[in-house]
Coordinates of C-alpha atoms in Angstrom, one line a residue:
M1 CA 0.3 0.1 0.0
S2 CA 1.6 3.4 -1.0
V3 CA 2.3 5.8 1.8
R4 CA -0.4 8.0 0.4
R5 CA -2.9 5.5 -0.2
R6 CA -2.6 4.8 3.7
D7 CA -2.0 8.2 5.1
A8 CA -5.3 9.0 3.3
L9 CA -7.3 6.1 4.5
L10 CA -5.8 6.7 8.4
V11 CA -8.2 10.4 7.8
L12 CA -10.9 8.0 6.6
C13 CA -10.7 6.4 9.9
C14 CA -10.1 9.0 12.4
L15 CA -13.3 11.0 10.9
F16 CA -15.4 8.2 11.0
A17 CA -14.4 7.4 15.1
L18 CA -14.9 10.8 15.3
S19 CA -18.1 11.2 13.9
A20 CA -19.0 7.8 16.0
G21 CA -18.2 9.3 19.0
C22 CA -15.6 6.6 19.5
L23 CA -13.0 8.9 19.8
S24 CA -12.9 13.1 21.3
V25 CA -10.7 15.9 20.4
S26 CA -9.2 18.8 23.6
V27 CA -8.5 21.3 22.1
G28 CA -6.8 24.4 24.6
D29 CA -5.2 25.2 27.2
S30 CA -4.4 22.2 29.3
G31 CA -4.7 24.5 32.8
D32 CA -8.0 25.3 32.0
A33 CA -11.1 24.7 34.1
P34 CA -13.1 21.4 33.5
A35 CA -15.4 21.2 30.9
P36 CA -19.2 21.0 31.6
A37 CA -20.7 17.7 29.5
T38 CA -21.9 20.1 27.1
A39 CA -20.3 23.4 25.5
T40 CA -21.8 26.6 26.5
P41 CA -20.6 30.3 26.3
E42 CA -21.0 30.4 30.1
T43 CA -20.2 27.1 32.5
E44 CA -19.7 26.7 36.1
V45 CA -17.9 24.7 38.1
T46 CA -18.4 24.4 42.0
V47 CA -15.4 24.5 44.2
R48 CA -14.1 25.2 47.5
V49 CA -12.4 28.1 48.9
T50 CA -8.6 26.8 49.8
D51 CA -7.7 30.0 50.5
V52 CA -8.4 34.3 50.3
V53 CA -5.7 36.0 48.8
D54 CA -7.3 39.5 48.7
G55 CA -10.3 41.2 48.5
D56 CA -10.3 39.9 44.8
T57 CA -8.6 37.1 44.7
I58 CA -9.3 33.0 45.8
D59 CA -7.3 30.2 45.8
V60 CA -9.7 26.7 45.2
R61 CA -9.8 23.4 44.6
F62 CA -11.1 21.4 41.6
P63 CA -13.5 17.7 42.9
D64 CA -10.9 16.7 40.7
G65 CA -8.2 17.7 43.0
R66 CA -6.5 20.7 41.3
A67 CA -5.9 23.6 42.7
D68 CA -6.1 27.0 40.8
T69 CA -6.2 30.8 41.1
V70 CA -8.7 32.7 40.9
R71 CA -9.6 36.4 40.0
L72 CA -12.6 37.9 40.2
L73 CA -14.4 39.4 37.5
G74 CA -15.3 42.5 36.8
V75 CA -14.3 44.1 40.3
D76 CA -11.0 45.3 41.4
T77 CA -10.4 46.0 45.2
P78 CA -8.1 48.1 47.1
E79 CA -4.5 46.5 47.2
V80 CA -3.4 44.7 50.6
H81 CA -0.3 43.4 49.8
V82 CA 1.4 46.3 47.9
E83 CA 1.0 50.1 47.4
N84 CA -2.5 51.5 46.2
D85 CA -2.6 54.0 43.1
P86 CA -5.4 56.2 43.9
A87 CA -5.8 57.4 40.2
E88 CA -7.7 53.9 40.1
F89 CA -10.6 55.4 42.3
E90 CA -12.1 57.8 40.5
G91 CA -11.7 60.9 43.3
V92 CA -9.5 59.7 46.0
P93 CA -7.0 62.3 46.2
D94 CA -3.2 61.3 45.9
T95 CA -2.3 61.6 49.6
E96 CA -0.9 59.7 51.8
A97 CA -4.4 60.0 53.6
G98 CA -6.0 58.5 50.0
R99 CA -3.4 55.9 50.4
S100 CA -4.2 55.1 53.7
C101 CA -7.5 55.4 53.5
L102 CA -7.7 53.2 50.1
R103 CA -5.2 50.5 52.2
R104 CA -7.7 50.3 55.3
H105 CA -10.9 49.6 52.6
G106 CA -8.8 46.9 51.2
E107 CA -8.4 45.4 54.3
R108 CA -12.1 45.2 54.7
A109 CA -12.7 43.9 51.1
S110 CA -10.6 41.2 52.2
S111 CA -12.3 40.5 55.2
F112 CA -15.6 40.9 54.0
A113 CA -13.9 37.7 51.4
V114 CA -12.9 35.8 54.0
D115 CA -16.2 36.0 56.4
R116 CA -17.9 35.0 52.9
L117 CA -15.9 32.9 50.9
A118 CA -13.5 31.0 53.4
D119 CA -13.0 26.7 53.0
R120 CA -16.8 27.6 51.6
E121 CA -18.5 25.7 48.6
V122 CA -19.0 28.5 45.7
R123 CA -20.4 28.2 42.3
L124 CA -17.4 29.9 39.4
R125 CA -19.2 31.0 36.2
F126 CA -17.3 31.6 33.3
D127 CA -17.8 34.3 31.4
A128 CA -17.3 33.6 27.2
D129 CA -16.7 37.8 26.7
A130 CA -14.2 37.6 28.8
G131 CA -12.0 34.8 28.4
R132 CA -11.3 32.0 30.9
R133 CA -7.5 33.8 32.2
G134 CA -6.8 36.5 32.8
G135 CA -3.1 38.4 33.7
Y136 CA -0.5 36.2 36.3
D137 CA -2.4 33.2 34.6
R138 CA -5.1 33.4 37.1
L139 CA -8.9 32.2 36.1
L140 CA -11.3 34.7 35.4
A141 CA -15.0 34.2 37.3
Y142 CA -17.9 35.0 39.1
V143 CA -18.4 33.8 42.1
V144 CA -21.3 32.3 43.6
V145 CA -22.0 31.9 47.0
D146 CA -25.2 31.2 48.7
G147 CA -27.0 32.2 45.6
Q148 CA -25.7 35.4 45.1
S149 CA -23.1 37.2 42.6
F150 CA -20.0 38.3 44.9
N151 CA -18.3 40.3 42.9
A152 CA -21.9 42.1 42.7
A153 CA -21.6 42.1 46.6
L154 CA -18.2 43.9 46.4
L155 CA -19.4 46.5 44.2
E156 CA -22.9 47.1 45.9
R157 CA -21.1 48.1 49.3
G158 CA -18.3 49.9 48.0
H159 CA -15.9 47.2 48.4
A160 CA -14.2 47.4 45.1
R161 CA -14.4 49.5 41.8
L162 CA -15.4 48.4 38.2
Y163 CA -12.6 46.9 36.7
D164 CA -12.0 48.0 32.9
S165 CA -12.3 44.9 31.0
S166 CA -14.8 43.4 28.7
F167 CA -17.9 40.8 30.2
R168 CA -21.1 40.3 29.9
E169 CA -22.1 41.9 33.2
R170 CA -20.7 45.4 32.9
D171 CA -23.7 47.6 32.3
R172 CA -25.0 45.9 35.5
Y173 CA -22.0 46.7 37.6
A174 CA -21.2 49.8 36.3
A175 CA -24.6 51.0 37.6
L176 CA -23.1 49.4 41.0
E177 CA -20.5 51.2 40.8
R178 CA -21.7 54.2 40.3
E179 CA -24.9 54.1 43.1
A180 CA -22.1 52.9 46.4
R181 CA -19.8 56.3 44.6
E182 CA -23.2 58.2 44.7
A183 CA -23.7 57.3 48.2
G184 CA -20.2 57.5 49.4
R185 CA -20.1 54.2 50.7
G186 CA -17.1 51.9 51.2
V187 CA -13.7 53.2 49.1
W188 CA -15.8 55.9 48.2
S189 CA -15.4 57.4 51.0
C190 CA -12.0 58.1 50.5
A191 CA -13.0 59.9 47.7
S192 CA -12.1 64.2 48.2

């Protein structure tokens, strides 16, 4: 049998196996969260929170034992491990008082995350508009706890600002941030 004929036969056998469902092809980053049985634009998975890094970052363990870091999609809380840039929070003065205020509110956001998420089972909901991973190769996800969006709760309470990126909840999150800013809640109490 010629090489060309053998290659054609191999391709036909693979196509037959694929169409019969006997063979599957996986495309993508091996570090991605497990894919659901049916592919949908938004997928969800239940995980256990193993550590709260800060107000907008958590470490999780998947049911298969794999661990990963999740960056909460669409929100940004003040930093607790590095210096804050007041320019990221509209109206907060670039002064020592402004930076101190942001740090205090970063600690409050982190405490809120610990209280609500530490050692809990939560649902991660992924957004096709945002992509699966962001900076530092962290998963990007909405975190749902007790049936409620934790990301949205951060914005409602003024623990976070809207993170400038593309995602489906952007308009709703912008409205939540605007309401918190107008009320001077949380981090927005730092604004002059």
